[in-house]
Short mmCIF file of C-alpha atoms in Angstrom, two decimals:
data_model
loop_
_atom_site.label_atom_id
_atom_site.label_comp_id
_atom_site.label_asym_id
_atom_site.label_seq_id
_atom_site.Cartn_x
_atom_site.Cartn_y
_atom_site.Cartn_z
CA UNK A 85 109.25 135.98 -17.88
CA UNK A 86 111.91 134.63 -15.54
CA UNK A 87 113.60 137.11 -13.19
CA UNK A 88 116.96 138.60 -14.19
CA UNK A 89 118.79 136.81 -11.39
CA UNK A 90 117.66 133.39 -12.62
CA UNK A 91 118.72 134.33 -16.14
CA UNK A 92 122.16 135.54 -15.08
CA UNK A 93 122.98 132.88 -12.50
CA UNK A 94 120.85 129.95 -13.58
CA UNK A 95 121.29 130.31 -17.30
CA UNK A 96 124.93 131.38 -17.11
CA UNK A 97 124.31 134.71 -18.79
CA UNK A 98 127.15 136.01 -16.67
CA UNK A 99 127.84 139.66 -16.25
CA UNK A 100 131.17 139.35 -18.06
CA UNK A 101 129.38 137.86 -21.04
CA UNK A 102 126.73 140.56 -20.94
CA UNK A 103 129.47 143.20 -20.79
CA UNK A 104 131.16 141.59 -23.78
CA UNK A 105 127.86 141.74 -25.67
CA UNK A 106 127.57 145.39 -24.77
CA UNK A 107 131.11 146.17 -25.93
CA UNK A 108 130.75 144.23 -29.20
CA UNK A 109 127.45 145.82 -30.20
CA UNK A 110 128.70 149.31 -29.31
CA UNK A 111 131.96 148.76 -31.25
CA UNK A 112 130.06 147.62 -34.33
CA UNK A 113 127.86 150.70 -34.22
CA UNK A 114 130.76 153.03 -33.48
CA UNK A 115 132.85 151.73 -36.39
CA UNK A 116 129.89 151.67 -38.74
CA UNK A 117 129.00 155.26 -37.89
CA UNK A 118 132.58 156.40 -38.44
CA UNK A 119 132.79 154.40 -41.67
CA UNK A 120 129.55 155.96 -42.85
CA UNK A 121 130.93 159.42 -42.15
CA UNK A 122 134.23 158.87 -43.95
CA UNK A 123 133.00 157.17 -47.10
CA UNK A 124 131.90 158.68 -50.36
CA UNK A 125 128.19 158.85 -51.07
CA UNK A 126 127.81 155.79 -53.36
CA UNK A 127 129.71 153.49 -50.97
CA UNK A 128 127.71 154.59 -47.94
CA UNK A 129 124.77 152.36 -48.80
CA UNK A 130 126.94 149.27 -48.14
CA UNK A 131 127.67 150.26 -44.51
CA UNK A 132 124.25 149.33 -43.03
CA UNK A 133 124.52 145.93 -44.70
CA UNK A 134 127.97 145.45 -43.14
CA UNK A 135 126.65 146.50 -39.72
CA UNK A 136 123.75 144.07 -40.10
CA UNK A 137 126.06 141.21 -41.07
CA UNK A 138 128.58 141.81 -38.27
CA UNK A 139 125.81 142.17 -35.69
CA UNK A 140 124.13 138.90 -36.72
CA UNK A 141 127.39 136.93 -36.63
CA UNK A 142 128.78 138.36 -33.38
CA UNK A 143 125.50 138.08 -31.44
CA UNK A 144 124.81 134.58 -32.77
CA UNK A 145 128.13 133.16 -31.57
CA UNK A 146 128.13 135.10 -28.31
CA UNK A 147 124.65 133.92 -27.32
CA UNK A 148 125.17 130.36 -28.53
CA UNK A 149 128.45 129.98 -26.67
CA UNK A 150 126.96 131.47 -23.53
CA UNK A 151 123.93 129.16 -23.53
CA UNK A 152 125.89 126.01 -24.33
CA UNK A 153 127.19 126.13 -20.77
CA UNK A 154 123.69 126.13 -19.32
CA UNK A 155 122.54 122.97 -21.08
CA UNK A 156 121.65 121.10 -17.87
CA UNK A 157 119.96 124.06 -16.20
CA UNK A 158 117.74 124.68 -19.23
CA UNK A 159 116.73 121.01 -19.02
CA UNK A 160 115.86 121.45 -15.32
CA UNK A 161 113.69 124.48 -16.09
CA UNK A 162 111.89 122.53 -18.81
CA UNK A 163 111.26 119.62 -16.44
CA UNK A 164 109.82 122.02 -13.91
CA UNK A 165 107.38 123.39 -16.45
CA UNK A 166 109.16 126.16 -18.37
CA UNK A 167 107.84 126.12 -21.91
CA UNK A 168 110.08 126.58 -24.94
CA UNK A 169 108.31 129.87 -25.59
CA UNK A 170 108.96 131.20 -22.08
CA UNK A 171 112.68 130.39 -22.25
CA UNK A 172 112.96 131.89 -25.73
CA UNK A 173 111.13 135.04 -24.66
CA UNK A 174 113.11 135.48 -21.43
CA UNK A 175 116.48 135.05 -23.06
CA UNK A 176 115.62 137.11 -26.10
CA UNK A 177 114.39 140.07 -24.06
CA UNK A 178 117.49 140.04 -21.83
CA UNK A 179 119.98 139.58 -24.65
CA UNK A 180 118.34 142.13 -26.95
CA UNK A 181 118.13 144.62 -24.11
CA UNK A 182 121.90 144.43 -23.58
CA UNK A 183 122.51 144.65 -27.33
CA UNK A 184 120.17 147.61 -27.57
CA UNK A 185 122.02 149.51 -24.84
CA UNK A 186 125.34 148.71 -26.53
CA UNK A 187 124.12 149.73 -29.96
CA UNK A 188 122.69 153.04 -28.77
CA UNK A 189 125.90 153.78 -26.84
CA UNK A 190 128.03 152.94 -29.89
CA UNK A 191 125.81 155.01 -32.15
CA UNK A 192 126.02 158.08 -29.90
CA UNK A 193 129.80 157.64 -29.54
CA UNK A 194 130.15 157.31 -33.32
CA UNK A 195 128.26 160.51 -34.03
CA UNK A 196 130.23 162.37 -31.34
CA UNK A 197 133.49 161.08 -32.82
CA UNK A 198 132.37 162.16 -36.29
CA UNK A 199 131.87 165.71 -35.08
CA UNK A 200 135.12 165.78 -33.08
CA UNK A 201 137.08 164.46 -36.05
CA UNK A 202 135.16 166.85 -38.32
CA UNK A 203 134.42 164.24 -40.91
CA UNK A 204 133.10 166.27 -43.81
CA UNK A 205 130.81 166.66 -45.63
CA UNK A 206 128.77 164.16 -43.64
CA UNK A 207 128.59 166.30 -40.53
CA UNK A 208 127.36 169.21 -42.60
CA UNK A 209 124.54 167.02 -43.76
CA UNK A 210 123.67 166.23 -40.19
CA UNK A 211 123.61 169.92 -39.31
CA UNK A 212 121.24 170.60 -42.16
CA UNK A 213 123.69 172.38 -44.47
CA UNK A 214 123.33 169.63 -47.04
CA UNK A 215 120.44 167.26 -47.64
CA UNK A 216 118.34 164.90 -45.58
CA UNK A 217 120.33 161.97 -46.90
CA UNK A 218 122.85 162.01 -44.02
CA UNK A 219 120.10 161.66 -41.44
CA UNK A 220 118.49 158.93 -43.50
CA UNK A 221 121.81 157.07 -43.77
CA UNK A 222 122.26 157.20 -40.02
CA UNK A 223 118.70 156.09 -39.39
CA UNK A 224 119.14 153.20 -41.79
CA UNK A 225 122.43 152.26 -40.12
CA UNK A 226 120.86 152.27 -36.64
CA UNK A 227 117.94 150.15 -37.82
CA UNK A 228 120.24 147.67 -39.57
CA UNK A 229 122.48 147.33 -36.51
CA UNK A 230 119.54 146.71 -34.18
CA UNK A 231 117.89 144.33 -36.61
CA UNK A 232 121.14 142.39 -37.05
CA UNK A 233 121.65 142.19 -33.30
CA UNK A 234 118.07 140.94 -32.77
CA UNK A 235 118.29 138.38 -35.58
CA UNK A 236 121.67 137.11 -34.31
CA UNK A 237 120.32 136.81 -30.73
CA UNK A 238 117.20 135.01 -31.91
CA UNK A 239 119.16 132.53 -34.03
CA UNK A 240 121.68 131.89 -31.24
CA UNK A 241 118.96 131.28 -28.62
CA UNK A 242 116.88 129.19 -31.01
CA UNK A 243 119.90 127.05 -31.84
CA UNK A 244 120.82 126.59 -28.17
CA UNK A 245 117.26 125.74 -27.07
CA UNK A 246 116.44 123.71 -30.14
CA UNK A 247 119.34 121.33 -29.74
CA UNK A 248 117.91 120.08 -26.44
CA UNK B 138 80.56 103.27 -3.85
CA UNK B 139 83.35 102.78 -6.48
CA UNK B 140 86.88 103.68 -5.33
CA UNK B 141 88.08 107.19 -6.10
CA UNK B 142 91.06 106.67 -8.41
CA UNK B 143 93.28 109.69 -8.97
CA UNK B 144 95.65 107.82 -11.27
CA UNK B 145 95.11 104.77 -13.45
CA UNK B 146 97.24 102.86 -15.93
CA UNK B 147 95.30 100.68 -18.34
CA UNK B 148 97.05 98.04 -20.47
CA UNK B 149 100.23 100.09 -20.62
CA UNK B 150 103.09 98.59 -22.61
CA UNK B 151 106.51 100.01 -23.24
CA UNK B 152 109.38 98.82 -25.38
CA UNK B 153 112.61 100.41 -26.57
CA UNK B 154 114.92 100.27 -29.53
CA UNK B 155 115.45 97.99 -32.51
CA UNK B 156 115.13 95.06 -32.08
CA UNK B 157 112.47 95.93 -29.54
CA UNK B 158 113.22 95.33 -25.90
CA UNK B 159 109.96 95.07 -23.95
CA UNK B 160 110.21 96.77 -20.60
CA UNK B 161 106.70 95.83 -19.56
CA UNK B 162 103.47 94.72 -21.15
CA UNK B 163 99.79 95.31 -20.36
CA UNK B 164 100.36 96.93 -16.99
CA UNK B 165 97.22 97.82 -15.06
CA UNK B 166 97.57 99.94 -11.95
CA UNK B 167 95.23 102.18 -10.01
CA UNK B 168 96.00 104.63 -7.21
CA UNK B 169 93.39 105.91 -4.83
CA UNK B 170 93.58 109.42 -3.46
CA UNK B 171 95.86 109.55 -0.42
CA UNK B 172 97.38 106.14 -1.11
CA UNK B 173 101.10 105.47 -0.53
CA UNK B 174 102.43 102.87 -2.97
CA UNK B 175 106.00 101.63 -3.18
CA UNK B 176 107.58 99.95 -6.20
CA UNK B 177 110.36 97.47 -5.65
CA UNK B 178 112.37 95.46 -8.12
CA UNK B 179 115.86 94.90 -9.49
CA UNK B 180 117.83 97.55 -11.36
CA UNK B 181 116.69 97.71 -14.98
CA UNK B 182 113.25 96.27 -14.28
CA UNK B 183 111.52 99.43 -15.51
CA UNK B 184 110.66 101.31 -12.30
CA UNK B 185 112.06 104.59 -13.59
CA UNK B 186 110.34 104.08 -16.95
CA UNK B 187 107.08 103.48 -15.11
CA UNK B 188 107.49 106.73 -13.17
CA UNK B 189 108.37 108.59 -16.37
CA UNK B 190 105.26 107.26 -18.09
CA UNK B 191 103.05 108.22 -15.15
CA UNK B 192 104.46 111.77 -15.14
CA UNK B 193 104.22 112.09 -18.94
CA UNK B 194 107.96 112.39 -19.60
CA UNK B 195 107.74 109.23 -21.68
CA UNK B 196 104.87 107.89 -23.78
CA UNK B 197 103.73 104.27 -23.58
CA UNK B 198 103.59 102.31 -26.84
CA UNK B 199 100.05 101.26 -26.05
CA UNK B 200 97.53 101.81 -23.27
CA UNK B 201 96.12 104.73 -21.32
CA UNK B 202 97.52 106.79 -18.45
CA UNK B 203 94.59 108.49 -16.76
CA UNK B 204 95.40 111.37 -14.43
CA UNK B 205 92.18 112.57 -12.84
CA UNK B 206 90.37 111.18 -15.87
CA UNK B 207 92.61 112.76 -18.56
CA UNK B 208 94.65 110.39 -20.70
CA UNK B 209 98.08 112.03 -20.64
CA UNK B 210 99.45 109.47 -23.10
CA UNK B 211 97.40 111.20 -25.79
CA UNK B 212 98.23 114.82 -25.09
CA UNK B 213 101.30 116.93 -25.71
CA UNK B 214 102.74 120.41 -25.37
CA UNK B 215 101.26 122.99 -23.05
CA UNK B 216 98.31 120.85 -21.98
CA UNK B 217 100.61 118.07 -20.77
CA UNK B 218 102.91 120.61 -19.13
CA UNK B 219 99.97 122.13 -17.22
CA UNK B 220 98.72 118.76 -15.97
CA UNK B 221 102.21 117.67 -14.97
CA UNK B 222 103.12 120.81 -13.07
CA UNK B 223 99.79 121.07 -11.27
CA UNK B 224 99.37 117.39 -10.46
CA UNK B 225 102.80 115.95 -9.75
CA UNK B 226 105.65 116.69 -7.41
CA UNK B 227 108.59 114.80 -8.86
CA UNK B 228 111.80 113.68 -7.20
CA UNK B 229 113.91 112.16 -9.98
CA UNK B 230 116.71 109.66 -9.49
CA UNK B 231 119.33 112.12 -10.65
CA UNK B 232 119.02 115.39 -8.80
CA UNK B 233 117.86 118.18 -11.03
CA UNK B 234 118.61 121.33 -9.08
CA UNK B 235 120.27 124.46 -10.44
CA UNK B 236 123.61 124.53 -8.56
CA UNK B 237 124.21 128.27 -9.06
CA UNK B 238 120.98 129.25 -7.29
CA UNK B 239 120.26 129.22 -3.55
CA UNK B 240 118.16 126.62 -1.74
CA UNK B 241 115.20 129.03 -1.55
CA UNK B 242 115.48 130.02 -5.22
CA UNK B 243 115.51 126.38 -6.31
CA UNK B 244 112.45 125.58 -4.21
CA UNK B 245 110.72 128.69 -5.54
CA UNK B 246 111.23 127.79 -9.22
CA UNK B 247 108.08 125.67 -9.76
CA UNK B 248 105.97 128.43 -8.20
CA UNK B 249 107.67 131.04 -10.34
CA UNK B 250 106.90 129.02 -13.46
CA UNK B 251 103.29 128.69 -12.38
CA UNK B 252 103.14 132.50 -12.04
CA UNK B 253 102.27 132.42 -8.33
CA UNK B 254 102.42 135.99 -6.89
CA UNK B 255 105.64 136.93 -5.07
CA UNK B 256 104.15 137.21 -1.56
CA UNK B 257 102.50 133.80 -1.89
CA UNK B 258 105.73 132.29 -3.24
CA UNK B 259 107.72 133.62 -0.28
CA UNK B 260 105.16 132.25 2.17
CA UNK B 261 105.05 128.79 0.63
CA UNK B 262 108.83 128.49 0.30
CA UNK B 263 109.31 129.49 3.93
CA UNK B 264 106.64 127.00 5.04
CA UNK B 265 108.38 124.13 3.28
CA UNK B 266 111.82 125.22 4.50
CA UNK B 267 110.59 125.40 8.08
CA UNK B 268 108.83 122.07 7.86
CA UNK B 269 112.06 120.31 6.91
CA UNK B 270 114.14 122.43 9.26
CA UNK B 271 116.42 124.22 6.80
CA UNK B 272 114.87 127.66 7.04
CA UNK B 273 118.06 129.17 8.43
CA UNK B 274 120.22 128.05 5.50
CA UNK B 275 117.80 129.15 2.79
CA UNK B 276 120.40 131.40 1.13
CA UNK B 277 123.10 128.76 0.78
CA UNK B 278 124.12 128.04 -2.81
CA UNK B 279 122.99 124.56 -3.81
CA UNK B 280 126.33 123.80 -5.48
CA UNK B 281 127.96 123.85 -2.03
CA UNK B 282 125.60 121.25 -0.51
CA UNK B 283 126.26 117.54 0.00
CA UNK B 284 124.38 114.92 -2.05
CA UNK B 285 122.08 114.21 0.90
CA UNK B 286 121.32 117.86 1.49
CA UNK B 287 120.50 118.31 -2.18
CA UNK B 288 118.10 115.37 -2.00
CA UNK B 289 116.28 117.10 0.86
CA UNK B 290 116.03 120.28 -1.24
CA UNK B 291 114.70 118.26 -4.20
CA UNK B 292 112.04 116.69 -2.00
CA UNK B 293 111.13 120.09 -0.57
CA UNK B 294 110.82 121.53 -4.08
CA UNK B 295 108.54 118.65 -5.15
CA UNK B 296 106.13 119.59 -2.38
CA UNK B 297 106.13 123.38 -2.61
CA UNK B 298 103.33 123.49 -5.18
CA UNK B 299 101.19 121.28 -2.92
CA UNK B 300 100.59 118.70 -5.68
CA UNK B 301 98.08 115.90 -5.10
CA UNK B 302 100.51 113.21 -6.36
CA UNK B 303 104.16 112.82 -5.42
CA UNK B 304 106.46 110.58 -7.43
CA UNK B 305 109.89 109.66 -6.09
CA UNK B 306 112.56 107.61 -7.75
CA UNK B 307 114.93 106.06 -5.20
CA UNK B 308 114.90 109.09 -2.87
CA UNK B 309 117.38 107.59 -0.39
CA UNK B 310 119.67 105.77 -2.79
CA UNK B 311 122.71 107.98 -2.34
CA UNK B 312 122.10 109.02 1.26
CA UNK B 313 123.88 108.16 4.50
CA UNK B 314 121.79 106.70 7.37
CA UNK B 315 121.29 110.08 9.05
CA UNK B 316 120.01 111.73 5.88
CA UNK B 317 117.85 108.69 5.18
CA UNK B 318 116.24 109.10 8.61
CA UNK B 319 115.47 112.75 7.85
CA UNK B 320 113.88 111.85 4.50
CA UNK B 321 111.83 109.06 6.04
CA UNK B 322 110.51 111.22 8.86
CA UNK B 323 109.70 113.93 6.36
CA UNK B 324 107.79 111.50 4.13
CA UNK B 325 106.00 110.10 7.11
CA UNK B 326 104.81 113.39 8.46
CA UNK B 327 103.80 114.80 5.11
CA UNK B 328 102.00 111.62 4.17
CA UNK B 329 100.13 111.53 7.43
CA UNK B 330 99.42 115.25 7.63
CA UNK B 331 98.52 116.11 4.09
CA UNK B 332 97.21 112.85 2.65
CA UNK B 333 99.12 112.93 -0.58
CA UNK B 334 99.00 110.15 -3.13
CA UNK B 335 102.58 108.88 -3.24
CA UNK B 336 104.33 106.48 -5.55
CA UNK B 337 107.90 105.76 -4.54
CA UNK B 338 110.40 103.52 -6.24
CA UNK B 339 112.74 102.30 -3.52
CA UNK B 340 115.12 99.64 -2.32
CA UNK B 341 114.84 100.93 1.23
CA UNK B 342 112.77 98.55 3.33
CA UNK B 343 111.91 101.28 5.82
CA UNK B 344 110.28 103.38 3.10
CA UNK B 345 108.55 100.31 1.71
CA UNK B 346 107.13 99.60 5.17
CA UNK B 347 105.51 103.06 5.22
CA UNK B 348 103.59 102.18 2.06
CA UNK B 349 100.10 100.82 2.16
CA UNK B 350 100.82 98.71 -0.91
CA UNK B 351 103.98 97.38 -2.56
CA UNK B 352 104.26 96.66 -6.27
CA UNK B 353 106.96 94.18 -7.25
CA UNK B 354 108.39 94.98 -10.68
CA UNK B 355 110.09 92.00 -12.30
CA UNK B 356 112.85 92.22 -14.85
CA UNK B 357 111.83 90.76 -18.20
CA UNK B 358 114.18 88.21 -19.69
CA UNK B 359 114.54 89.17 -23.36
#
């Protein structure tokens, strides 16, 4: 895998863009967690799907836009012997890592906010007063958010590399 | 004893587009190890295409391109990539450096992609930088360099992997006389010291004079 510095400077994955990725993924998870806590039981099952959808779309456009600027540099790396697989792997790991940090941060913030706002009865469920379903909902939400972020990153990178 | 050919082109033909424009037809060329060959000819005669075919960036329509006995016109993907990166040092006509990286980082890239260990990479980059006398400016960002300085960095990068064959496409085309002198002395010393096989497309008579053999590429009249 290429070093982080080459990825950031050479492939234009600038810090500002990485920060934006971090903020977007954490906001999606934060809002989804709060939404999950404030909705009635039947509607809760739609929240992970929403988180998945938003994560795919936001990551796809963020990654694609970021890599469009590094068109020439990707070409240089290919000419020097970087395989398609190596570029895909390097970018995917770096982008997913940022998304992962953002998602976990957003998730933790969301749960903290749920407790501070005393969103009931969901918090009771989390504390074990109700059923296991609250924990399962949260687990499903986290998985959907991470999966959406990974799929969006993959599609964005694939699109950017594939068009060259 | 038969000559030791490191690179051979057999009946290579190339044409483009519809209707087909023939760039060249049934070209036969052979390069011995350590030979310095220059290609001269008018713009559009196919010198760059010839270099691209030799390095595997373009495929001939017919014929064989034998690099150390392997026909690279018939292979693709990772196998071609491996042969290209281990056999050729390439200086293309349009500079292909990453402007956001430093001189040293750009020169290091081919080694990085070949998974050379860090200590070895550092050593080889410093060797090349010292040989061309830019060791002290190794951390300058390439985007801030002049065209001539970038050409020097491109040449340095082509040699950092110590490839047996070096291909250069008009290395002094955009350079002022001082930079041209630096490039020529660099080519001279490396050629003499390390016995590389070199194929250089050039309009510069001084570079052509360094070559042991000159190939004249003629423009085809369609």
